PDB file of N, CA and C in Angstrom:
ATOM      1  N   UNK S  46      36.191 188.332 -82.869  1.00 63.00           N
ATOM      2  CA  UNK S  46      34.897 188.777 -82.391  1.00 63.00           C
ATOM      3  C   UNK S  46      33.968 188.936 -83.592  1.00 63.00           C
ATOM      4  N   UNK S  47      32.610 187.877 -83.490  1.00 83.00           N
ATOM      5  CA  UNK S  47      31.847 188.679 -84.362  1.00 83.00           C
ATOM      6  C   UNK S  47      31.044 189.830 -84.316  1.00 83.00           C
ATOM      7  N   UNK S  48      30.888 190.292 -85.724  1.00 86.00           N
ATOM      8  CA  UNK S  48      30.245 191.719 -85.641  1.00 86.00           C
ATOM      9  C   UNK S  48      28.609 191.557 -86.338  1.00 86.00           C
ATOM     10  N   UNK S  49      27.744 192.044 -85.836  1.00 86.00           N
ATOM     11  CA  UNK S  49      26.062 192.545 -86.252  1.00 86.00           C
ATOM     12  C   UNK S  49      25.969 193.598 -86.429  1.00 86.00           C
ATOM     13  N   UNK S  50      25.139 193.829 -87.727  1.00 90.00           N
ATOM     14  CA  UNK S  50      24.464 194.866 -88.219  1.00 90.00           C
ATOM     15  C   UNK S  50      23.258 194.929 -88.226  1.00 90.00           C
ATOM     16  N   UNK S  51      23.006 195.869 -87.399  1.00 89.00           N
ATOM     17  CA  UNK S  51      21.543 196.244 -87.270  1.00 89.00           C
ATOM     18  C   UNK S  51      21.169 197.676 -87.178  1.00 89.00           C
ATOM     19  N   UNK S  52      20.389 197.828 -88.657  1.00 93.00           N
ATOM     20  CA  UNK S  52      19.934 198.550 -89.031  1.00 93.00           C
ATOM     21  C   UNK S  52      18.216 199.695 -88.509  1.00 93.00           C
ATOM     22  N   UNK S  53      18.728 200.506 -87.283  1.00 91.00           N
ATOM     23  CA  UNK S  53      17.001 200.780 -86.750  1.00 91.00           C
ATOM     24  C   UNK S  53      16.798 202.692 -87.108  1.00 91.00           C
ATOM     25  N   UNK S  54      15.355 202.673 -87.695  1.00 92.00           N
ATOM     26  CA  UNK S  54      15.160 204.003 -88.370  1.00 92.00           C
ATOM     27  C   UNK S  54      13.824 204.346 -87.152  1.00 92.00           C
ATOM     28  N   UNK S  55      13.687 205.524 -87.454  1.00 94.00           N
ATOM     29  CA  UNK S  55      11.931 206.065 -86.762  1.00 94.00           C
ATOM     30  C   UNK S  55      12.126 205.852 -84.969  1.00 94.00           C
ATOM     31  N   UNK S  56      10.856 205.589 -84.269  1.00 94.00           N
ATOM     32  CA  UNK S  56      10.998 205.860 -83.003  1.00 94.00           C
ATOM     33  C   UNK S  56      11.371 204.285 -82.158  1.00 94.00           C
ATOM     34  N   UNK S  57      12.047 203.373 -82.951  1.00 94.00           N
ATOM     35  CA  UNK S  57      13.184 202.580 -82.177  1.00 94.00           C
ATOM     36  C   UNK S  57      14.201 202.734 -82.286  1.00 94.00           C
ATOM     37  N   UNK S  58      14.690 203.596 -83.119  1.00 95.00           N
ATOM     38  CA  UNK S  58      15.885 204.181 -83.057  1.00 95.00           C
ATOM     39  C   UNK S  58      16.571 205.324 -82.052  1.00 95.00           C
ATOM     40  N   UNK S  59      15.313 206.109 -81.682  1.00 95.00           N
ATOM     41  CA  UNK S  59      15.396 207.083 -81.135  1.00 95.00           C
ATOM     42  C   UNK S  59      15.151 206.541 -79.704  1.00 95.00           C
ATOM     43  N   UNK S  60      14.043 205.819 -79.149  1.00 95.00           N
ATOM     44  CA  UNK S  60      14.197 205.114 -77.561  1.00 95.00           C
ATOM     45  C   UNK S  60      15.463 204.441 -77.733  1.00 95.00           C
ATOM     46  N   UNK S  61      16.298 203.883 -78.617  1.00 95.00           N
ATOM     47  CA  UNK S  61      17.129 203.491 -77.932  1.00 95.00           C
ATOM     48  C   UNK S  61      18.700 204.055 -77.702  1.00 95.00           C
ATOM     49  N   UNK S  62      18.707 205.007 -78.341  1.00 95.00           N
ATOM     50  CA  UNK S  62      19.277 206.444 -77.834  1.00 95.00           C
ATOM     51  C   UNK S  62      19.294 207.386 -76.610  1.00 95.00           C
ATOM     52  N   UNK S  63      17.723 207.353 -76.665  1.00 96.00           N
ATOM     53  CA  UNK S  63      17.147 208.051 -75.591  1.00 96.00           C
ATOM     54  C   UNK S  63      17.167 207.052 -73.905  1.00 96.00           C
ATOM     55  N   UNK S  64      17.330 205.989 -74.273  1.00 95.00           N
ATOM     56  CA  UNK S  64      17.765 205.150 -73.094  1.00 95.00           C
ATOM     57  C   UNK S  64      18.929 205.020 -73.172  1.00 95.00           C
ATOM     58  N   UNK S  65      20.046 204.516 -73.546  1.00 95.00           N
ATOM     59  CA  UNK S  65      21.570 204.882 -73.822  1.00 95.00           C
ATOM     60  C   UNK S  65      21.791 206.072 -73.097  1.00 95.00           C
ATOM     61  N   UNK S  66      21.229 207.180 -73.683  1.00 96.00           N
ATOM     62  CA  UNK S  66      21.529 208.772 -72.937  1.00 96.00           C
ATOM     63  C   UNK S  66      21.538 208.578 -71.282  1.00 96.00           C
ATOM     64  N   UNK S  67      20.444 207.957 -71.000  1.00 95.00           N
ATOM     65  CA  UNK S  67      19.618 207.213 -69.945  1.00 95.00           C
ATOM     66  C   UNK S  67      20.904 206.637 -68.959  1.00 95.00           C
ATOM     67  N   UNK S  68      21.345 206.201 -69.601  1.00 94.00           N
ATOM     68  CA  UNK S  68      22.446 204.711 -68.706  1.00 94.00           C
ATOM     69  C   UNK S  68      23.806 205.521 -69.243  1.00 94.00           C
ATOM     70  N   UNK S  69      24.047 206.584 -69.752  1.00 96.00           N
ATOM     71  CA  UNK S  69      25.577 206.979 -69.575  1.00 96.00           C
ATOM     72  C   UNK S  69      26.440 205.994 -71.096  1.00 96.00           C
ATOM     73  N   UNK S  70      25.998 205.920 -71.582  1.00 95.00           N
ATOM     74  CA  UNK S  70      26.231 204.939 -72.452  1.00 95.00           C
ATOM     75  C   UNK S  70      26.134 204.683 -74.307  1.00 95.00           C
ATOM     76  N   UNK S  71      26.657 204.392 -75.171  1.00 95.00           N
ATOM     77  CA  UNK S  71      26.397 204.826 -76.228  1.00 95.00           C
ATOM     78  C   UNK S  71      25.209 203.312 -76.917  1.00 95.00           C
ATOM     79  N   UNK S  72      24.509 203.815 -77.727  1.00 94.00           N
ATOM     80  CA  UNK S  72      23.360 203.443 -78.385  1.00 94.00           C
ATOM     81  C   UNK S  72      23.749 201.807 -78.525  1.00 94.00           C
ATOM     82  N   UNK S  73      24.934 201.698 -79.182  1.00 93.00           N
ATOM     83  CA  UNK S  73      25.337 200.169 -79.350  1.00 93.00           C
ATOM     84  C   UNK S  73      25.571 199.901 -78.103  1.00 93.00           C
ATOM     85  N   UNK S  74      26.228 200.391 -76.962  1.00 94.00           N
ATOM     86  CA  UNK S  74      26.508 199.558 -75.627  1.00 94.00           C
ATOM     87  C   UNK S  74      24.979 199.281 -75.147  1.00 94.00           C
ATOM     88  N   UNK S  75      23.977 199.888 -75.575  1.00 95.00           N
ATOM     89  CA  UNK S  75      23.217 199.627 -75.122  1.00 95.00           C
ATOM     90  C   UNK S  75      22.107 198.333 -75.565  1.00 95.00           C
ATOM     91  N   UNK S  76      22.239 198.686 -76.721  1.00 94.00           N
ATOM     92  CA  UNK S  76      21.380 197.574 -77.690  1.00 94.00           C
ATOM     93  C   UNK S  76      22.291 196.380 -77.206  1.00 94.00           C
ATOM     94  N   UNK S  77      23.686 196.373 -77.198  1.00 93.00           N
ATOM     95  CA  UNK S  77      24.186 194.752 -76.610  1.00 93.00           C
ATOM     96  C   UNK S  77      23.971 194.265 -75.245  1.00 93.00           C
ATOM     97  N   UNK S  78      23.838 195.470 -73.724  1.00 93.00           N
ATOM     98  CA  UNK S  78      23.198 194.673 -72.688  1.00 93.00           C
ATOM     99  C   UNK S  78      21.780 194.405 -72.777  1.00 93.00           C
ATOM    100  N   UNK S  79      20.810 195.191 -73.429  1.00 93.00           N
ATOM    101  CA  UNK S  79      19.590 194.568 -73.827  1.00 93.00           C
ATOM    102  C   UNK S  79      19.260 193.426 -74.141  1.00 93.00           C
ATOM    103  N   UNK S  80      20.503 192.710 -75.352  1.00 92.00           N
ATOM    104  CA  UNK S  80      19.921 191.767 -76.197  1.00 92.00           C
ATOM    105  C   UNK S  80      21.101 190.241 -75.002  1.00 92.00           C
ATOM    106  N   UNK S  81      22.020 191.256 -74.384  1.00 91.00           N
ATOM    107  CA  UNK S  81      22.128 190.171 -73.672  1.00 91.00           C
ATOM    108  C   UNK S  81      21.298 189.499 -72.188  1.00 91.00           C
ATOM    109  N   UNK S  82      20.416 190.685 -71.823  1.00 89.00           N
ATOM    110  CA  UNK S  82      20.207 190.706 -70.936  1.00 89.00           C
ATOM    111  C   UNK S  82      18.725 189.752 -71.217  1.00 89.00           C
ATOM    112  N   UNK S  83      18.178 189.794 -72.296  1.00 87.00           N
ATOM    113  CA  UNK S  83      16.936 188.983 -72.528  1.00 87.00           C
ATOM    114  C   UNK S  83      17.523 187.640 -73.522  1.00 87.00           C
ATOM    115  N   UNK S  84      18.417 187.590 -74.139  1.00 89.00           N
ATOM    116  CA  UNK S  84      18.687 186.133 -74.830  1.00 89.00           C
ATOM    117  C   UNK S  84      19.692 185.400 -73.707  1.00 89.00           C
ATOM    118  N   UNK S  85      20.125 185.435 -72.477  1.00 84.00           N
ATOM    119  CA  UNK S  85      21.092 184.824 -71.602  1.00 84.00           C
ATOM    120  C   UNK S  85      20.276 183.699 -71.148  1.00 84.00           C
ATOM    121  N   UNK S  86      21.092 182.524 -71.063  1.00 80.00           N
ATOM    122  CA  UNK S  86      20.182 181.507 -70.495  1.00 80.00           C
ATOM    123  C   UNK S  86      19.824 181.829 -69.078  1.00 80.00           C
ATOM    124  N   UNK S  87      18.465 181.189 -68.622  1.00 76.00           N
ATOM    125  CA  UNK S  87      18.208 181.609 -67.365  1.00 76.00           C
ATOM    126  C   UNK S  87      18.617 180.635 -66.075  1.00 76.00           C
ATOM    127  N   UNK S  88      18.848 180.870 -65.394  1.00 75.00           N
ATOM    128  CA  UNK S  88      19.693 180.457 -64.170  1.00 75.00           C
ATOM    129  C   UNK S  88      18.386 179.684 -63.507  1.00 75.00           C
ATOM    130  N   UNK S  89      18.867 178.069 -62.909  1.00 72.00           N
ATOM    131  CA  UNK S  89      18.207 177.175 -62.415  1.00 72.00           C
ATOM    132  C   UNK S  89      18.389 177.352 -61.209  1.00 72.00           C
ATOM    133  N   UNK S  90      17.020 177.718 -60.103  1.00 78.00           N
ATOM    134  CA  UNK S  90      16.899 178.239 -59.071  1.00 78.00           C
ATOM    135  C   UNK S  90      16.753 176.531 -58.465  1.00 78.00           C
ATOM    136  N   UNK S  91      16.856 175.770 -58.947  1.00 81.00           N
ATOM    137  CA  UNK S  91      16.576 174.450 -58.474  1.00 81.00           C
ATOM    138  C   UNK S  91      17.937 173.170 -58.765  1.00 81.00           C
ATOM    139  N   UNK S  92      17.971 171.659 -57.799  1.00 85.00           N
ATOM    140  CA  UNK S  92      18.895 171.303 -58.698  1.00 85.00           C
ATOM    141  C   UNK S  92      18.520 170.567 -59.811  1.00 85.00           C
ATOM    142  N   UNK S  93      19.084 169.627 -60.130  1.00 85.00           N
ATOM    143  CA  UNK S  93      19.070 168.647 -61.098  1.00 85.00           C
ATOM    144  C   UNK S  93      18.034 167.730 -61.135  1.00 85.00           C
ATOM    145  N   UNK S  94      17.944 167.404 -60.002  1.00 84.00           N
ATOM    146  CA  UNK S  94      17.182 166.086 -59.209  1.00 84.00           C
ATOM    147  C   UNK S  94      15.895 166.648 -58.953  1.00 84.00           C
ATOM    148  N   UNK S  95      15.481 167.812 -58.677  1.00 85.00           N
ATOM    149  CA  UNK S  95      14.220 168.194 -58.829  1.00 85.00           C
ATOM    150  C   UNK S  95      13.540 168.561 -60.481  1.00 85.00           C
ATOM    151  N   UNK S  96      14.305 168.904 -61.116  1.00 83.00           N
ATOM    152  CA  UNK S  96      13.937 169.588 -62.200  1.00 83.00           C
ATOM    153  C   UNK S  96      13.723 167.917 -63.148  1.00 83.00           C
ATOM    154  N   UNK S  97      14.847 166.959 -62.528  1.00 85.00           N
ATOM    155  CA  UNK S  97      13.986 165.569 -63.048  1.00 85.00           C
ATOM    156  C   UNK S  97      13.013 165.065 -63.063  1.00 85.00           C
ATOM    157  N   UNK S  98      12.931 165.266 -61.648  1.00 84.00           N
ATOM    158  CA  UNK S  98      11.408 164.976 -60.842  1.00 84.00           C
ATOM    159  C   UNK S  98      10.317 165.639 -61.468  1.00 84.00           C
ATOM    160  N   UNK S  99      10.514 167.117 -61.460  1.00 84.00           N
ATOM    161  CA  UNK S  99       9.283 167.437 -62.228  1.00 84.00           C
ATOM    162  C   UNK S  99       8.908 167.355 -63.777  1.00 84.00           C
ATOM    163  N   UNK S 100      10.397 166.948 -64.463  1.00 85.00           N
ATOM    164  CA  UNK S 100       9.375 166.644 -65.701  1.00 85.00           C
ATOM    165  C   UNK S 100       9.169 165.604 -66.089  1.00 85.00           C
ATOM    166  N   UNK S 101       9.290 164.448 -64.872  1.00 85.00           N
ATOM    167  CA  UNK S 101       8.345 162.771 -65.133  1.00 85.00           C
ATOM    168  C   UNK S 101       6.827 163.109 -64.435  1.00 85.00           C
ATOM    169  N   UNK S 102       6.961 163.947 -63.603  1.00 85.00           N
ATOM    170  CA  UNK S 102       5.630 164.259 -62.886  1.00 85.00           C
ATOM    171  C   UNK S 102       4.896 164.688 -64.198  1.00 85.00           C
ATOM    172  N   UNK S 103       5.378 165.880 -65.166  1.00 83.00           N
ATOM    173  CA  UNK S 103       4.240 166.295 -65.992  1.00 83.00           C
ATOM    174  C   UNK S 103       3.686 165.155 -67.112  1.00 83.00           C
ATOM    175  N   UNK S 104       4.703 163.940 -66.702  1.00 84.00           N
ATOM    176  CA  UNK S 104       3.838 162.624 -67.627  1.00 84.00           C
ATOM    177  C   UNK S 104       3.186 161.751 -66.173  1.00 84.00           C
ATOM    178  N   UNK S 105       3.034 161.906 -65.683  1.00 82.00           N
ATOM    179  CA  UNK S 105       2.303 161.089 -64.702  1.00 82.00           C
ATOM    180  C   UNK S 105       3.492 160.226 -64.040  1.00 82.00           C
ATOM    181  N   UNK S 106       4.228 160.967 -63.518  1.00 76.00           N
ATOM    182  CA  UNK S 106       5.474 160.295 -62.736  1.00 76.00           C
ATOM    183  C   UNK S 106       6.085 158.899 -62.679  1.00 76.00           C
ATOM    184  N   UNK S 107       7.024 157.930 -61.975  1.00 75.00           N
ATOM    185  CA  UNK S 107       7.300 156.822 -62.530  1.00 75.00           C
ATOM    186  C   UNK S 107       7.608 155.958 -61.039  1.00 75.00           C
ATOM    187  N   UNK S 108       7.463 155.432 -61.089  1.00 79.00           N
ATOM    188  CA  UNK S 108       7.104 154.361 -60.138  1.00 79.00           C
ATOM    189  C   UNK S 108       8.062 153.096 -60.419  1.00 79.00           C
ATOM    190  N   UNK S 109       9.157 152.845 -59.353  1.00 78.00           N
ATOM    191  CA  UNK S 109      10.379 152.286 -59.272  1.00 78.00           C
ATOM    192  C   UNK S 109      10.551 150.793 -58.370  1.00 78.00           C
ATOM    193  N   UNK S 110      10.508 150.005 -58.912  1.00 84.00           N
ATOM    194  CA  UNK S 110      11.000 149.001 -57.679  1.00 84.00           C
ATOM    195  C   UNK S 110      12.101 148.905 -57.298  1.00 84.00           C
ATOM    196  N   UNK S 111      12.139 149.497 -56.038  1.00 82.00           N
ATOM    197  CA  UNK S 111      13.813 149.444 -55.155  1.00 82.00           C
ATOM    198  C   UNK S 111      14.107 148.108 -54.608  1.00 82.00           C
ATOM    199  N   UNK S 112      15.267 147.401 -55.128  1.00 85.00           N
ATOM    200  CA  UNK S 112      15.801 146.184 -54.341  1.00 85.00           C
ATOM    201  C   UNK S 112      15.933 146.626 -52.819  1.00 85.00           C
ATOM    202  N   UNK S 113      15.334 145.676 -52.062  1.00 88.00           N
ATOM    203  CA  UNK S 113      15.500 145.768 -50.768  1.00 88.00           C
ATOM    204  C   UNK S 113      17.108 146.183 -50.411  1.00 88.00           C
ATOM    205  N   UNK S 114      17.561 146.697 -48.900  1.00 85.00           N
ATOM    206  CA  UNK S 114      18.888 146.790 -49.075  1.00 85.00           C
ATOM    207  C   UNK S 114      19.171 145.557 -47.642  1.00 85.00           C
ATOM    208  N   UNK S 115      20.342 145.179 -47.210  1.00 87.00           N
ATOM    209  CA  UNK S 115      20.580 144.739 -46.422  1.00 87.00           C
ATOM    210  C   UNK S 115      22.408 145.448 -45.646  1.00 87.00           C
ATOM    211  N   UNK S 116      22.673 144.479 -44.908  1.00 86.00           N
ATOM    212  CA  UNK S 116      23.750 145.211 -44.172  1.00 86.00           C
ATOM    213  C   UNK S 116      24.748 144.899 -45.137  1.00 86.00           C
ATOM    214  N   UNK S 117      26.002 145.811 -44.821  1.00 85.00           N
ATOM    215  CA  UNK S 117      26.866 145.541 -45.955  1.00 85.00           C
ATOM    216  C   UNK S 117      27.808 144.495 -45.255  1.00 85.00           C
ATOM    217  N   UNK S 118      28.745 143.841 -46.016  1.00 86.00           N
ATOM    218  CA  UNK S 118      29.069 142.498 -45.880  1.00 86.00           C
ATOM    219  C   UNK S 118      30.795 142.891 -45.244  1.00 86.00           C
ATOM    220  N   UNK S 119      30.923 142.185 -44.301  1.00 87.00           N
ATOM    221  CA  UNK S 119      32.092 142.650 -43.211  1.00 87.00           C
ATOM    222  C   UNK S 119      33.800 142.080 -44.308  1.00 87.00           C
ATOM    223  N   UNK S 120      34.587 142.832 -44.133  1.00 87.00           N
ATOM    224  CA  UNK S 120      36.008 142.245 -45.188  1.00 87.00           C
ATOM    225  C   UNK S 120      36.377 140.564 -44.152  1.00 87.00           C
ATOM    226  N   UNK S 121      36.604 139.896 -45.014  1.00 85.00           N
ATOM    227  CA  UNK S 121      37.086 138.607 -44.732  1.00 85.00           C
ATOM    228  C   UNK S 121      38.499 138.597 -43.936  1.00 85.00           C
ATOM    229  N   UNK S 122      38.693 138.226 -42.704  1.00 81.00           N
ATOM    230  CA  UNK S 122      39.697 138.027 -42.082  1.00 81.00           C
ATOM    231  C   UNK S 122      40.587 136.864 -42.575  1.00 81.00           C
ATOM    232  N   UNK S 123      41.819 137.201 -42.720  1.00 77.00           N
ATOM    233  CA  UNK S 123      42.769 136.364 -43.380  1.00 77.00           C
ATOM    234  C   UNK S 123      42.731 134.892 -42.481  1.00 77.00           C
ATOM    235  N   UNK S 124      42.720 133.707 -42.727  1.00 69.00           N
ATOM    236  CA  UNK S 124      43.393 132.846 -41.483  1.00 69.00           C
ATOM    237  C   UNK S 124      44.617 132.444 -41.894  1.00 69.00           C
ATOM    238  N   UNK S 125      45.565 133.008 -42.318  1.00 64.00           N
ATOM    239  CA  UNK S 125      46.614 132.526 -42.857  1.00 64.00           C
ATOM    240  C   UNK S 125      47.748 133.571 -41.513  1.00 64.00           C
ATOM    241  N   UNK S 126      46.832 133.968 -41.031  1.00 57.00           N
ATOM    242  CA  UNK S 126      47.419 135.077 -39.790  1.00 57.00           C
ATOM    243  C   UNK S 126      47.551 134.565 -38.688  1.00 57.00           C
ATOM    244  N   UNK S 127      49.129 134.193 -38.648  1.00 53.00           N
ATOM    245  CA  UNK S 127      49.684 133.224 -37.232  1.00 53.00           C
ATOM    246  C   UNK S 127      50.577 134.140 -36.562  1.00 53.00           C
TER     247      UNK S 127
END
């Protein structure tokens, strides 16, 4: 596990004590859900396929030529079947 040192004097030292006191909790448990709670990546309320979509849209989106489709092609019956 790594370890941080962080060094806080004057009245950030003391709010964050005074919030710790707050939450039942000691000063370092607290400074670590803080710093996890604002550096955690944020969770994609969207999927993949939209979040694509929108960042070709913020270049002026892209415009695709789709090969037509047709029916799909039936498996070949053996004639070797007597």
């Amino acid at each position: 596990m790594n370890a941080l040192t962080i060094t806080l004097e004057g009245p950030i030292k003391f709010r964050l004590q005074e919030q710790a006191a707050m939450h039942g909790c000691t000063a370092e448990e607290e400074a670590k859900s803080i710093l996890e709670k604002f550096l955690a990546p944020e969770p994609h309320p969207q999927g993949i396929g939209t979040r694509i979509h929108q960042l070709f849209q913020k270049i002026g989106g892209v415009e695709l030529d789709l090969p037509s489709r047709s029916l799909p092609r039936l498996p070949q019956q053996d004639s070797d079947a007597s």
